[in-house]
């Protein structure tokens, strides 16, 4: 179960990070548009969930007692 959640958290973190990188560096999305704002909110949420999963797994892991 630990490995499952670590992989799940890493998938969220990487997909959120790649999405944020694409939204904020690509010339396809103009800043200030609805797509820019929603892209940042959506991919930022993915990255935050990934970070939180990894933090909680690291702090509250019961497998290595």
Tab-separated table of C-alpha atoms in Angstrom, residues 6-60:
chain	number	residue	atom	x	y	z
A	6	UNK	CA	4.046	6.912	-3.266
A	7	UNK	CA	3.602	6.188	-6.981
A	8	UNK	CA	0.155	7.833	-6.907
A	9	UNK	CA	1.619	10.955	-5.258
A	10	UNK	CA	4.510	11.087	-7.720
A	11	UNK	CA	2.115	10.800	-10.670
A	12	UNK	CA	0.061	13.705	-9.327
A	13	UNK	CA	3.179	15.768	-8.630
A	14	UNK	CA	4.756	15.172	-12.031
A	15	UNK	CA	1.555	15.720	-13.999
A	16	UNK	CA	0.842	18.923	-12.068
A	17	UNK	CA	4.390	20.175	-12.516
A	18	UNK	CA	4.456	19.451	-16.235
A	19	UNK	CA	1.074	21.125	-16.665
A	20	UNK	CA	2.173	24.217	-14.752
A	21	UNK	CA	5.358	24.378	-16.797
A	22	UNK	CA	3.404	24.118	-20.047
A	23	UNK	CA	0.757	26.670	-19.071
A	24	UNK	CA	3.269	29.223	-17.795
A	25	UNK	CA	5.968	28.910	-20.485
A	26	UNK	CA	4.137	28.086	-23.710
A	27	UNK	CA	3.158	30.844	-26.077
A	28	UNK	CA	-0.087	29.035	-26.855
A	29	UNK	CA	-1.849	30.339	-23.732
A	30	UNK	CA	-2.037	34.109	-23.239
A	31	UNK	CA	-1.765	35.266	-19.635
A	32	UNK	CA	-4.910	36.693	-18.111
A	33	UNK	CA	-7.274	34.476	-20.099
A	34	UNK	CA	-9.671	32.005	-18.537
A	35	UNK	CA	-7.628	29.073	-19.867
A	36	UNK	CA	-4.510	30.447	-18.196
A	37	UNK	CA	-6.249	30.907	-14.834
A	38	UNK	CA	-8.048	27.554	-14.913
A	39	UNK	CA	-4.902	25.785	-16.089
A	40	UNK	CA	-2.909	27.202	-13.200
A	41	UNK	CA	-5.661	26.326	-10.708
A	42	UNK	CA	-6.133	22.817	-12.047
A	43	UNK	CA	-2.500	21.832	-12.455
A	44	UNK	CA	-1.566	23.627	-9.235
A	45	UNK	CA	-4.160	21.527	-7.426
A	46	UNK	CA	-2.692	18.346	-8.916
A	47	UNK	CA	0.800	19.355	-7.813
A	48	UNK	CA	-0.414	20.288	-4.328
A	49	UNK	CA	-2.258	16.986	-3.885
A	50	UNK	CA	0.879	15.121	-4.985
A	51	UNK	CA	3.055	17.010	-2.517
A	52	UNK	CA	0.539	16.496	0.306
A	53	UNK	CA	0.305	12.752	-0.366
A	54	UNK	CA	4.090	12.431	-0.244
A	55	UNK	CA	4.354	14.546	2.924
A	56	UNK	CA	1.651	12.594	4.742
A	57	UNK	CA	3.149	9.269	3.653
A	58	UNK	CA	6.538	10.448	4.933
A	59	UNK	CA	5.241	11.742	8.260
A	60	UNK	CA	2.560	9.196	9.149
